PDB file of C-alpha atoms in Angstrom:
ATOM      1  CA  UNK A   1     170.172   1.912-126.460  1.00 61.00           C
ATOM      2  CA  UNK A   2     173.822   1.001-127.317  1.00 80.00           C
ATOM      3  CA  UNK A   3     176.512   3.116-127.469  1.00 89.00           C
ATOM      4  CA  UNK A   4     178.304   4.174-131.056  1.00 94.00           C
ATOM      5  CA  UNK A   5     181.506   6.030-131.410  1.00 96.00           C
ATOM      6  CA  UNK A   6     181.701   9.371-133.235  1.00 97.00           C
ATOM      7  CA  UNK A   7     184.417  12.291-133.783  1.00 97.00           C
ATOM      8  CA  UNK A   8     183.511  15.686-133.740  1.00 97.00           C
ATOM      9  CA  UNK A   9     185.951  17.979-134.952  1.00 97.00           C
ATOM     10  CA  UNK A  10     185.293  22.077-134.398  1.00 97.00           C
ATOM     11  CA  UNK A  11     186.885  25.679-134.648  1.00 96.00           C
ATOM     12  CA  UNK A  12     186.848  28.045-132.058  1.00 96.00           C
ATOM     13  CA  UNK A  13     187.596  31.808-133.069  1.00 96.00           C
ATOM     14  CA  UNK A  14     191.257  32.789-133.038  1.00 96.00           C
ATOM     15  CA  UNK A  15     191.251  35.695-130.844  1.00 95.00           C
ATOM     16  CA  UNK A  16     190.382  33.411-127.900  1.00 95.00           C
ATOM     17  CA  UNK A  17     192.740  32.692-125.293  1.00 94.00           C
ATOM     18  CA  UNK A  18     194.378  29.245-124.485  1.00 92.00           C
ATOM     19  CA  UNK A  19     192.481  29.164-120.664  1.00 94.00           C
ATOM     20  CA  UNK A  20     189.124  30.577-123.225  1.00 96.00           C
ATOM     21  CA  UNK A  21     189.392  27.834-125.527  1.00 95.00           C
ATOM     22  CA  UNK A  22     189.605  24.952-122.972  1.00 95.00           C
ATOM     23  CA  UNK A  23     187.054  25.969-121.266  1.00 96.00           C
ATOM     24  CA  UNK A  24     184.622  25.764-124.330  1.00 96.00           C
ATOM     25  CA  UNK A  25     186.288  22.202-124.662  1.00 95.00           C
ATOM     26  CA  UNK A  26     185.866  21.263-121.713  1.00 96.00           C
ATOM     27  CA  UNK A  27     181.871  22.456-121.763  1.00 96.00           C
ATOM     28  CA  UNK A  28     181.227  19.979-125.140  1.00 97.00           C
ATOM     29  CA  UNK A  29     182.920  17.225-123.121  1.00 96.00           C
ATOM     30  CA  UNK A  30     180.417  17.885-120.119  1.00 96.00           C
ATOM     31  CA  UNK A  31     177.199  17.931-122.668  1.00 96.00           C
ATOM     32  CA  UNK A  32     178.336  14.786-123.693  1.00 96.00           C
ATOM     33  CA  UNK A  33     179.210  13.411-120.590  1.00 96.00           C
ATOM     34  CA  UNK A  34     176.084  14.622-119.396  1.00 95.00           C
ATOM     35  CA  UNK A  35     173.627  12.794-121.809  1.00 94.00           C
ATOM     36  CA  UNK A  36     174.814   9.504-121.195  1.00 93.00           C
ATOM     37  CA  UNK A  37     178.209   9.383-123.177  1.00 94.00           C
ATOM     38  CA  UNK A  38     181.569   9.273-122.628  1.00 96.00           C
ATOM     39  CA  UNK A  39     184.427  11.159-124.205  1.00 96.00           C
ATOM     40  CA  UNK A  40     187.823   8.842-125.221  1.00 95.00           C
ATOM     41  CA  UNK A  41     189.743  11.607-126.304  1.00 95.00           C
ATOM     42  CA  UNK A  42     189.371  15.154-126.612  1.00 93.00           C
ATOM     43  CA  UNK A  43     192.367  17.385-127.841  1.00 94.00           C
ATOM     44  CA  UNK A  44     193.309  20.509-129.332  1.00 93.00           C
ATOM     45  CA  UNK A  45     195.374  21.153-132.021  1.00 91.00           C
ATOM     46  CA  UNK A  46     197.741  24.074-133.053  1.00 84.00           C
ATOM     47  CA  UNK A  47     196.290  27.026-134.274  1.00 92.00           C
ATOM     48  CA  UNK A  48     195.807  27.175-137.920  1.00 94.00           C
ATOM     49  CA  UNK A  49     195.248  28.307-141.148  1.00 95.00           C
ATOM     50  CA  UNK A  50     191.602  27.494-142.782  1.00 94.00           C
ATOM     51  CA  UNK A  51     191.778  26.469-145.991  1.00 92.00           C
ATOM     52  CA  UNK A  52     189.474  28.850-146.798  1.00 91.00           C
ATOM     53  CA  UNK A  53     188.131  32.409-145.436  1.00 92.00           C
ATOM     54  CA  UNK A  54     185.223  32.295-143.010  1.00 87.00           C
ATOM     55  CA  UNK A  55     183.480  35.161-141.722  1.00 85.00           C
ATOM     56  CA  UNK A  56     186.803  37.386-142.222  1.00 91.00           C
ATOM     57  CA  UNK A  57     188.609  34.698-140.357  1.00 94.00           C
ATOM     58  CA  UNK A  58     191.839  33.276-141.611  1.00 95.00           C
ATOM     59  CA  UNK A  59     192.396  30.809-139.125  1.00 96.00           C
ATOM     60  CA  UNK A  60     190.843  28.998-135.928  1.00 96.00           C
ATOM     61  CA  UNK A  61     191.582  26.647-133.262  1.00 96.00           C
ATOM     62  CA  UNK A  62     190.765  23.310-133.696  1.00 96.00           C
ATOM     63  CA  UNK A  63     189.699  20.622-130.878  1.00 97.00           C
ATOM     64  CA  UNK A  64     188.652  17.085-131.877  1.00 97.00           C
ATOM     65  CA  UNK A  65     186.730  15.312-130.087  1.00 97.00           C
ATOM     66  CA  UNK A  66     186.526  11.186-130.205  1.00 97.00           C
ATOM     67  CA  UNK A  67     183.310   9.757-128.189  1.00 97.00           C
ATOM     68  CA  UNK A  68     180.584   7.057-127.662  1.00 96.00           C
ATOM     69  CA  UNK A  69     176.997   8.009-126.823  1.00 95.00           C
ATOM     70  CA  UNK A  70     173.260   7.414-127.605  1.00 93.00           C
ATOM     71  CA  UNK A  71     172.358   8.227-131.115  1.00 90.00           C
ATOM     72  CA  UNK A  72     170.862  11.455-130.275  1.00 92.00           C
ATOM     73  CA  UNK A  73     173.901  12.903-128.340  1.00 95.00           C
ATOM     74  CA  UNK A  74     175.478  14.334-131.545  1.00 95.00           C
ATOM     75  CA  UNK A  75     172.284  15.964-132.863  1.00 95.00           C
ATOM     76  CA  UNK A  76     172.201  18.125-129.324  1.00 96.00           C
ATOM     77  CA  UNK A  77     175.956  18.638-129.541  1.00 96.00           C
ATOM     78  CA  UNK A  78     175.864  19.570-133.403  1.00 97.00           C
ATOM     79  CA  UNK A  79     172.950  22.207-132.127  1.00 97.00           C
ATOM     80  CA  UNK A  80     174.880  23.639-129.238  1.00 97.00           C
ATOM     81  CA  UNK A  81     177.888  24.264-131.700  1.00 97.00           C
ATOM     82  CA  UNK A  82     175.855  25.443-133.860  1.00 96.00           C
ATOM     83  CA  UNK A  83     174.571  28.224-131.859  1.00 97.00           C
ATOM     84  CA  UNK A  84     177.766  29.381-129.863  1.00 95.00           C
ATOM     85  CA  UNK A  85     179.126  32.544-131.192  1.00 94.00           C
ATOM     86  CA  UNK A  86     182.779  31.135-130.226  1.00 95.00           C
ATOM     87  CA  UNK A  87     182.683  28.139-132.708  1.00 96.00           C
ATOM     88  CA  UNK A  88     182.811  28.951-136.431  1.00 95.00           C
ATOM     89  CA  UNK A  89     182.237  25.313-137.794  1.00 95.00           C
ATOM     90  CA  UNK A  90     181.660  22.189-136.847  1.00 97.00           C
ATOM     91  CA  UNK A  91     181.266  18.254-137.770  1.00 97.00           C
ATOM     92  CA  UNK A  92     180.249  15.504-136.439  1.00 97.00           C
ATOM     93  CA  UNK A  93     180.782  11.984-137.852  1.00 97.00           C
ATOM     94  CA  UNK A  94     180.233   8.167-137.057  1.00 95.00           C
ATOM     95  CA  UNK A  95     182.909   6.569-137.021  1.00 89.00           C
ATOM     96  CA  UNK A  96     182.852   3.068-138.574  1.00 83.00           C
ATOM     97  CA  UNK A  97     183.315  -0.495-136.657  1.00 67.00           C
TER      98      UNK A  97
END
């Protein structure tokens, strides 16, 4: 199966330090990584604002993610953001040719 590119883009909860927040990078990288993909770019941004209030929360740190994979990598990494209590929301798009 070929490869397509995709971006995720998440936020992780602000309380969470710097070395914290990597390391939950750093663990989506390795999921996709370990299913066959393979990450071009993975960065996080400044802390800030949401545009709007989630859960109480104000604002968030936000990673983006830019990598190519199997067509069922982003459906296991969209569930494994899903369910971590450290990441408040998350998306996951194709990105075009």
């Amino acid at each position: 199966m070929a490869n397509r590119s995709y971006e995720a883009l998440y936020i992780v909860r602000p309380e969470l330090k710097d070395t914290e927040v990597q390391k939950i990078a750093d663990r989506y990288k390795k999921v996709v990584e370990d299913h066959g993909g393979e990450v071009a770019k993975a960065e996080k941004w400044e802390k800030r604002k949401l545009a709007y209030e989630l859960n109480g929360l104000k604002e968030g740190n936000y990673i983006i993610m830019n990598f190519s994979a199997p067509g069922d990598v982003p459906a296991e990494l969209s569930r494994l953001l899903r369910i971590s209590d450290d990441v408040i929301r998350h998306t996951i798009v194709k990105e075009e040719a």
